[in-house]
Coordinates of C-alpha atoms in Angstrom, one line a residue:
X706 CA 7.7 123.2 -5.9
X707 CA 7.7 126.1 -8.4
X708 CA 7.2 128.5 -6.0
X709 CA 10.1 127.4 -3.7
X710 CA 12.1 127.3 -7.2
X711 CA 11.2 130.8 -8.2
X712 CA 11.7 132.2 -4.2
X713 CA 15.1 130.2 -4.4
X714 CA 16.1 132.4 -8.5
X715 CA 14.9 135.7 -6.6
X716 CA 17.0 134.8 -3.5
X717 CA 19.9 134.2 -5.3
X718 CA 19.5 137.5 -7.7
X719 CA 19.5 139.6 -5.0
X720 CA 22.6 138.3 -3.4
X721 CA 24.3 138.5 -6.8
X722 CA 23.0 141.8 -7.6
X723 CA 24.4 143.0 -3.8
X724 CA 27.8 141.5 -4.5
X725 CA 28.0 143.3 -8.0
X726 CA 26.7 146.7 -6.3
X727 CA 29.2 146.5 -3.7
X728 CA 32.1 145.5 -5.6
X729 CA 31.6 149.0 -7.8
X730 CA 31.0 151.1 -4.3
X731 CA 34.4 149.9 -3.6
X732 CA 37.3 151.9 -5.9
X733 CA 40.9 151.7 -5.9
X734 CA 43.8 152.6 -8.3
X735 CA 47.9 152.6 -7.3
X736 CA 49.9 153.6 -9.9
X737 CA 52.9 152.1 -8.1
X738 CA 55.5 154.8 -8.3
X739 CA 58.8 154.1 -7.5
X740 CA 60.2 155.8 -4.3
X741 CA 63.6 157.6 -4.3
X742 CA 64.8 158.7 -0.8
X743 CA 65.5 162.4 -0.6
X744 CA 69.4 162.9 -0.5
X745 CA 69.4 166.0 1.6
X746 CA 67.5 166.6 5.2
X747 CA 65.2 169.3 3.4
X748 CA 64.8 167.9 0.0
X749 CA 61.7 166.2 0.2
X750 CA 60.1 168.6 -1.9
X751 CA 62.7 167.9 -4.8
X752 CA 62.8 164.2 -4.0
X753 CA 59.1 164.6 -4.8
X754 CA 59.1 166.3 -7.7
X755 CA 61.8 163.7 -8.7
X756 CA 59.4 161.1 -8.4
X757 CA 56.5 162.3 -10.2
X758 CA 58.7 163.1 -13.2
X759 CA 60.5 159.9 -13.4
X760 CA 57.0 158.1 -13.5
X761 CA 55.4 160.3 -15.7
X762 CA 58.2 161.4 -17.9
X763 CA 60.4 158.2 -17.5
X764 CA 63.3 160.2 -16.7
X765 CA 63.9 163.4 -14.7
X766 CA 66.3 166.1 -13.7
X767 CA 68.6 165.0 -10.6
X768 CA 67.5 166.2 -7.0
X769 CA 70.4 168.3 -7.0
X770 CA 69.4 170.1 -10.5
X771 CA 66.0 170.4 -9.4
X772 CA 67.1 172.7 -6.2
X773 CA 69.7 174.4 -8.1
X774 CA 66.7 176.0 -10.5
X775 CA 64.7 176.9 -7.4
X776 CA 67.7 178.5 -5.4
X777 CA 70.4 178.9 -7.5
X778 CA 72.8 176.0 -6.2
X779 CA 72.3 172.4 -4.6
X780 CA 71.8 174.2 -1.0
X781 CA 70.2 172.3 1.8
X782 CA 67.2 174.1 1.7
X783 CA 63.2 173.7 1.7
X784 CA 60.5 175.3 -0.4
X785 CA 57.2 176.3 -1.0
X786 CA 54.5 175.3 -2.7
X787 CA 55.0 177.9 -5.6
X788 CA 58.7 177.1 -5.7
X789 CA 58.3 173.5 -5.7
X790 CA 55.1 174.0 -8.5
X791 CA 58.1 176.7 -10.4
X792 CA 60.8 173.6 -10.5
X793 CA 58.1 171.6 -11.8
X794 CA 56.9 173.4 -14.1
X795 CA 60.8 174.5 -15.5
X796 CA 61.6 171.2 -15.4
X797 CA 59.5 169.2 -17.1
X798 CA 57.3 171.6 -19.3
X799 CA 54.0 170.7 -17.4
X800 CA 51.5 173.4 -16.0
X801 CA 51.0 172.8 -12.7
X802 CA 47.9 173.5 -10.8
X803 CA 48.6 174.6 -6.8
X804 CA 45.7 174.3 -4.2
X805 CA 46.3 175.4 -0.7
X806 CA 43.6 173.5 1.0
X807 CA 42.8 169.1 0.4
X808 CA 41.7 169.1 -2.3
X809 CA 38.6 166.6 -3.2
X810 CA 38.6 162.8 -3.3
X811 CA 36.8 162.8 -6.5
X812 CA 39.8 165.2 -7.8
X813 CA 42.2 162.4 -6.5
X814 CA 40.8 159.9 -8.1
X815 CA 40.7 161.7 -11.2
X816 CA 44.2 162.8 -11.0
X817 CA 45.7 159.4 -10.3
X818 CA 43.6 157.9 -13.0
X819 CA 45.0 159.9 -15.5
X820 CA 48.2 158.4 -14.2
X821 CA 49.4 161.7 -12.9
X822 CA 50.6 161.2 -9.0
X823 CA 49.9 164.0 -6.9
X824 CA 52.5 166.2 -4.6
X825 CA 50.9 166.7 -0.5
X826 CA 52.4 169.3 1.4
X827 CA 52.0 168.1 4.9
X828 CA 52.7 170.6 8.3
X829 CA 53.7 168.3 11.1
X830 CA 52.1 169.1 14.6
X831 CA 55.4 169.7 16.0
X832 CA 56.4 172.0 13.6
X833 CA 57.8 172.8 10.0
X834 CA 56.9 170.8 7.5
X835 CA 57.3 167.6 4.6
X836 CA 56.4 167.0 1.0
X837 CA 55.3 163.2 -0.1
X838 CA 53.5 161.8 -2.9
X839 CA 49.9 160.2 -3.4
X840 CA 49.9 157.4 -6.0
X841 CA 46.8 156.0 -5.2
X842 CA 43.7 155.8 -3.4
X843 CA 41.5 152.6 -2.1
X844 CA 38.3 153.5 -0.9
X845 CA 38.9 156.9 1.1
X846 CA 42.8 156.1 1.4
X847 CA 45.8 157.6 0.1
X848 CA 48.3 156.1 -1.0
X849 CA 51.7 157.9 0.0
X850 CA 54.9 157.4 -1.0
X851 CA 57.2 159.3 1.5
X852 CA 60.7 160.3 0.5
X853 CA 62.1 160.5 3.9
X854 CA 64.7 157.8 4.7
X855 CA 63.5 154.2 5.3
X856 CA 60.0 155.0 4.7
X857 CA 57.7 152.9 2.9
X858 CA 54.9 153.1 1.3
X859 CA 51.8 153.2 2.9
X860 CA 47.7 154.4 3.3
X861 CA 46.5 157.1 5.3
X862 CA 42.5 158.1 5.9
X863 CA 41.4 160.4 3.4
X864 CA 39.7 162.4 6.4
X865 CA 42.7 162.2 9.0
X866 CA 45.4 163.5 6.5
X867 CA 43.0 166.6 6.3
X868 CA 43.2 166.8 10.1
X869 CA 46.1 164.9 11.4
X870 CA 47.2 161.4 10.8
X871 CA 50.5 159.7 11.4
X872 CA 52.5 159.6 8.0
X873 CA 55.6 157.4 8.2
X874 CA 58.1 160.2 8.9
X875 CA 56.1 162.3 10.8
X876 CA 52.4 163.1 12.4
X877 CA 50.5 166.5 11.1
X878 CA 47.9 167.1 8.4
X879 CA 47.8 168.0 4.5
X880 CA 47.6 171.5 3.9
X881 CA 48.3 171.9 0.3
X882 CA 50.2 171.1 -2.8
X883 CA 50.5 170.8 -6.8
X884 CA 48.7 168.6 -9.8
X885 CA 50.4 168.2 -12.8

């Protein structure tokens, strides 16, 4: 009787241990941003930067003032990844750090768990291109908030954005983008 008492203690620590190990395999953090839609048809990239400031900052330039200090007025225009880092950067004081490849999960998760969200620059298959934001990750998924209209928010494969995944507006691949 001891023995089946003792087998039944060792059973049972070993499916308690295996719960606790996987339970810390598996990692998540959202910061839960809140999404503002982009107010012009190429404005995704200040829409973005909009929304990493409001969260971080708790208040931001307007969309409108954001593309004015890339491109002198509120034109209905895109930009680049050092543009969009440069209105950043002038518009809320934070050094920015670009990277023109994915960069690492571990980086993500480092990133968002220093509550700073992270800006994607995505090239669609099809042709030109989007900005979005990752404000959180659940075991090899990002979390993206997309400014594009009616999109919500939603998690992609950390391995398919690299290569091409279906974000809500659009289906292509990350290609680069900023830290704050």
């Amino acid at each position: 009787m001891k023995r089946f008492r003792k087998l039944c203690v060792a059973i049972a620590l070993c499916v308690v241990s295996s719960i606790c190990l996987s339970i810390t395999a598996y990692s998540m953090n959202v910061l839960y941003i809140t999404r503002y839609q982009q107010e012009n048809s190429n404005w995704c990239w200040a829409a973005s930067i909009y929304m990493i400031s409001k969260h971080v900052m708790g208040s931001s330039y307007s969309q409108s003032q954001i593309v004015t200090s890339v491109h002198g007025s509120a034109v209905n225009w895109g930009a680049s990844i050092s543009e969009a880092a440069y209105a950043m950067r002038v518009n809320t004081g934070f050094q920015t750090n670009i990277y023109t490849s994915p960069i690492s999960y571990s980086t993500v998760e480092s990133r968002i768990n220093a509550n700073r969200p992270i800006y994607l620059g995505l090239n669609w298959n099809n042709g030109g291109g989007h900005a979005v934001v990752c404000d959180g990750y659940n075991n090899y998924n990002l979390r993206i908030v997309d400014p594009w209209n009616t999109c919500p928010a939603r998690y992609v494969g950390y391995e398919e954005s690299k290569r091409n995944a279906k974000f809500c507006s659009g289906e292509g691949r990350w290609v680069d983008g900023f830290y704050i």
